[in-house]
């Protein structure tokens, strides 16, 4: 089964990656992209997949290599649901002072682990831990991954309560925003609940949930 799984990709993701950091959703007007960092992380990632399936939303999952090694079955579930895969480094280190050779070795090792879980998977993006990019955008582009940033994050690494997270999205959303959220790195049940609450609200307000731009 794993050999038949492929992650969904933006329509023109086969175009050449560039070192420009993308932070914009596809489309015009009230569009927004949801991205999730630091997984895979059962049960939260699996619960999030159920929420996204229920609301017919595709998202980007930025995968932490150590967690991929621990939970390859969750990576397969993400791919099976048609979401987009993103390399988020092996150990979630600050790469800002790393050499291109060090960065390349880390990204290649992380992608290899992802492909052990999902052979032939397309890994469309790379996101630097902490947004500490250093020389990683060029390295990622050379490896065929578009650097993926964000317009705002909901600061859910210290869970403040689902209602607070929902209100942060309401307050910070702007047309074209790529939103940073977390499905891993700790208990992310509040983030899952916030996604379940905010998605129908956004649609009721005429927002469209799309993927990020495929390249900068």
PDB file of N, CA, C and O in Angstrom, residues 151-178:
ATOM      1  N   UNK A 151       2.533  34.171   6.936  1.00  0.00           N
ATOM      2  CA  UNK A 151       2.164  35.564   7.215  1.00  0.00           C
ATOM      3  C   UNK A 151       1.935  35.778   8.707  1.00  0.00           C
ATOM      4  O   UNK A 151       2.239  36.839   9.233  1.00  0.00           O
ATOM      5  N   UNK A 152       1.341  34.770   9.367  1.00  0.00           N
ATOM      6  CA  UNK A 152       1.155  34.871  10.814  1.00  0.00           C
ATOM      7  C   UNK A 152       1.063  33.480  11.408  1.00  0.00           C
ATOM      8  O   UNK A 152       0.736  32.513  10.715  1.00  0.00           O
ATOM      9  N   UNK A 153       1.398  33.394  12.684  1.00  0.00           N
ATOM     10  CA  UNK A 153       1.207  32.151  13.405  1.00  0.00           C
ATOM     11  C   UNK A 153       0.235  32.403  14.556  1.00  0.00           C
ATOM     12  O   UNK A 153       0.000  33.552  14.944  1.00  0.00           O
ATOM     13  N   UNK A 154      -0.330  31.329  15.063  1.00  0.00           N
ATOM     14  CA  UNK A 154      -1.341  31.480  16.117  1.00  0.00           C
ATOM     15  C   UNK A 154      -0.755  31.231  17.504  1.00  0.00           C
ATOM     16  O   UNK A 154      -1.491  31.200  18.481  1.00  0.00           O
ATOM     17  N   UNK A 155       0.575  31.063  17.558  1.00  0.00           N
ATOM     18  CA  UNK A 155       1.272  30.934  18.847  1.00  0.00           C
ATOM     19  C   UNK A 155       0.612  29.853  19.718  1.00  0.00           C
ATOM     20  O   UNK A 155       0.289  30.082  20.880  1.00  0.00           O
ATOM     21  N   UNK A 156       0.482  28.689  19.109  1.00  0.00           N
ATOM     22  CA  UNK A 156      -0.198  27.600  19.810  1.00  0.00           C
ATOM     23  C   UNK A 156       0.771  26.637  20.482  1.00  0.00           C
ATOM     24  O   UNK A 156       0.361  25.593  20.981  1.00  0.00           O
ATOM     25  N   UNK A 157       2.081  27.005  20.515  1.00  0.00           N
ATOM     26  CA  UNK A 157       3.051  26.101  21.153  1.00  0.00           C
ATOM     27  C   UNK A 157       2.877  26.068  22.669  1.00  0.00           C
ATOM     28  O   UNK A 157       3.296  25.115  23.322  1.00  0.00           O
ATOM     29  N   UNK A 158       2.283  27.103  23.254  1.00  0.00           N
ATOM     30  CA  UNK A 158       1.842  27.067  24.653  1.00  0.00           C
ATOM     31  C   UNK A 158       0.325  27.190  24.609  1.00  0.00           C
ATOM     32  O   UNK A 158      -0.204  28.292  24.465  1.00  0.00           O
ATOM     33  N   UNK A 159      -0.387  26.072  24.683  1.00  0.00           N
ATOM     34  CA  UNK A 159      -1.834  26.113  24.437  1.00  0.00           C
ATOM     35  C   UNK A 159      -2.555  27.091  25.359  1.00  0.00           C
ATOM     36  O   UNK A 159      -2.565  26.913  26.579  1.00  0.00           O
ATOM     37  N   UNK A 160      -3.172  28.137  24.779  1.00  0.00           N
ATOM     38  CA  UNK A 160      -3.855  29.135  25.594  1.00  0.00           C
ATOM     39  C   UNK A 160      -5.352  28.889  25.748  1.00  0.00           C
ATOM     40  O   UNK A 160      -6.045  29.680  26.386  1.00  0.00           O
ATOM     41  N   UNK A 161      -5.850  27.830  25.099  1.00  0.00           N
ATOM     42  CA  UNK A 161      -7.282  27.575  25.059  1.00  0.00           C
ATOM     43  C   UNK A 161      -7.795  27.693  23.634  1.00  0.00           C
ATOM     44  O   UNK A 161      -7.351  28.561  22.873  1.00  0.00           O
ATOM     45  N   UNK A 162      -8.714  26.836  23.271  1.00  0.00           N
ATOM     46  CA  UNK A 162      -9.232  26.821  21.905  1.00  0.00           C
ATOM     47  C   UNK A 162      -9.839  28.157  21.513  1.00  0.00           C
ATOM     48  O   UNK A 162      -9.607  28.656  20.404  1.00  0.00           O
ATOM     49  N   UNK A 163     -10.609  28.765  22.396  1.00  0.00           N
ATOM     50  CA  UNK A 163     -11.262  30.035  22.061  1.00  0.00           C
ATOM     51  C   UNK A 163     -10.241  31.125  21.748  1.00  0.00           C
ATOM     52  O   UNK A 163     -10.460  31.948  20.849  1.00  0.00           O
ATOM     53  N   UNK A 164      -9.132  31.127  22.470  1.00  0.00           N
ATOM     54  CA  UNK A 164      -8.080  32.121  22.211  1.00  0.00           C
ATOM     55  C   UNK A 164      -7.463  31.888  20.836  1.00  0.00           C
ATOM     56  O   UNK A 164      -7.230  32.837  20.069  1.00  0.00           O
ATOM     57  N   UNK A 165      -7.201  30.639  20.493  1.00  0.00           N
ATOM     58  CA  UNK A 165      -6.618  30.335  19.192  1.00  0.00           C
ATOM     59  C   UNK A 165      -7.556  30.742  18.063  1.00  0.00           C
ATOM     60  O   UNK A 165      -7.119  31.315  17.052  1.00  0.00           O
ATOM     61  N   UNK A 166      -8.834  30.455  18.212  1.00  0.00           N
ATOM     62  CA  UNK A 166      -9.802  30.847  17.200  1.00  0.00           C
ATOM     63  C   UNK A 166      -9.829  32.363  17.052  1.00  0.00           C
ATOM     64  O   UNK A 166      -9.843  32.898  15.932  1.00  0.00           O
ATOM     65  N   UNK A 167      -9.809  33.086  18.162  1.00  0.00           N
ATOM     66  CA  UNK A 167      -9.848  34.541  18.096  1.00  0.00           C
ATOM     67  C   UNK A 167      -8.589  35.103  17.441  1.00  0.00           C
ATOM     68  O   UNK A 167      -8.664  36.105  16.712  1.00  0.00           O
ATOM     69  N   UNK A 168      -7.456  34.471  17.676  1.00  0.00           N
ATOM     70  CA  UNK A 168      -6.225  34.932  17.022  1.00  0.00           C
ATOM     71  C   UNK A 168      -6.324  34.819  15.506  1.00  0.00           C
ATOM     72  O   UNK A 168      -5.849  35.704  14.777  1.00  0.00           O
ATOM     73  N   UNK A 169      -6.918  33.742  15.028  1.00  0.00           N
ATOM     74  CA  UNK A 169      -7.099  33.612  13.587  1.00  0.00           C
ATOM     75  C   UNK A 169      -8.027  34.704  13.077  1.00  0.00           C
ATOM     76  O   UNK A 169      -7.753  35.352  12.059  1.00  0.00           O
ATOM     77  N   UNK A 170      -9.122  34.913  13.763  1.00  0.00           N
ATOM     78  CA  UNK A 170     -10.050  35.983  13.352  1.00  0.00           C
ATOM     79  C   UNK A 170      -9.349  37.337  13.289  1.00  0.00           C
ATOM     80  O   UNK A 170      -9.563  38.125  12.364  1.00  0.00           O
ATOM     81  N   UNK A 171      -8.520  37.617  14.286  1.00  0.00           N
ATOM     82  CA  UNK A 171      -7.885  38.926  14.396  1.00  0.00           C
ATOM     83  C   UNK A 171      -6.750  39.126  13.399  1.00  0.00           C
ATOM     84  O   UNK A 171      -6.490  40.261  12.967  1.00  0.00           O
ATOM     85  N   UNK A 172      -6.068  38.040  13.027  1.00  0.00           N
ATOM     86  CA  UNK A 172      -4.828  38.181  12.262  1.00  0.00           C
ATOM     87  C   UNK A 172      -4.963  37.845  10.784  1.00  0.00           C
ATOM     88  O   UNK A 172      -4.067  38.154  10.001  1.00  0.00           O
ATOM     89  N   UNK A 173      -6.058  37.232  10.396  1.00  0.00           N
ATOM     90  CA  UNK A 173      -6.185  36.775   9.020  1.00  0.00           C
ATOM     91  C   UNK A 173      -6.238  37.956   8.061  1.00  0.00           C
ATOM     92  O   UNK A 173      -6.855  38.989   8.347  1.00  0.00           O
ATOM     93  N   UNK A 174      -5.548  37.807   6.933  1.00  0.00           N
ATOM     94  CA  UNK A 174      -5.574  38.788   5.844  1.00  0.00           C
ATOM     95  C   UNK A 174      -5.644  38.019   4.535  1.00  0.00           C
ATOM     96  O   UNK A 174      -5.213  36.858   4.466  1.00  0.00           O
ATOM     97  N   UNK A 175      -6.172  38.623   3.476  1.00  0.00           N
ATOM     98  CA  UNK A 175      -6.271  37.916   2.203  1.00  0.00           C
ATOM     99  C   UNK A 175      -4.902  37.428   1.727  1.00  0.00           C
ATOM    100  O   UNK A 175      -3.925  38.173   1.704  1.00  0.00           O
ATOM    101  N   UNK A 176      -4.850  36.156   1.351  1.00  0.00           N
ATOM    102  CA  UNK A 176      -3.626  35.575   0.838  1.00  0.00           C
ATOM    103  C   UNK A 176      -2.686  35.010   1.876  1.00  0.00           C
ATOM    104  O   UNK A 176      -1.598  34.548   1.542  1.00  0.00           O
ATOM    105  N   UNK A 177      -3.078  34.995   3.135  1.00  0.00           N
ATOM    106  CA  UNK A 177      -2.168  34.585   4.204  1.00  0.00           C
ATOM    107  C   UNK A 177      -1.920  33.081   4.213  1.00  0.00           C
ATOM    108  O   UNK A 177      -2.844  32.287   4.052  1.00  0.00           O
ATOM    109  N   UNK A 178      -0.654  32.724   4.426  1.00  0.00           N
ATOM    110  CA  UNK A 178      -0.291  31.374   4.842  1.00  0.00           C
ATOM    111  C   UNK A 178      -0.221  31.399   6.362  1.00  0.00           C
ATOM    112  O   UNK A 178       0.494  32.215   6.947  1.00  0.00           O
TER     113      UNK A 178
END
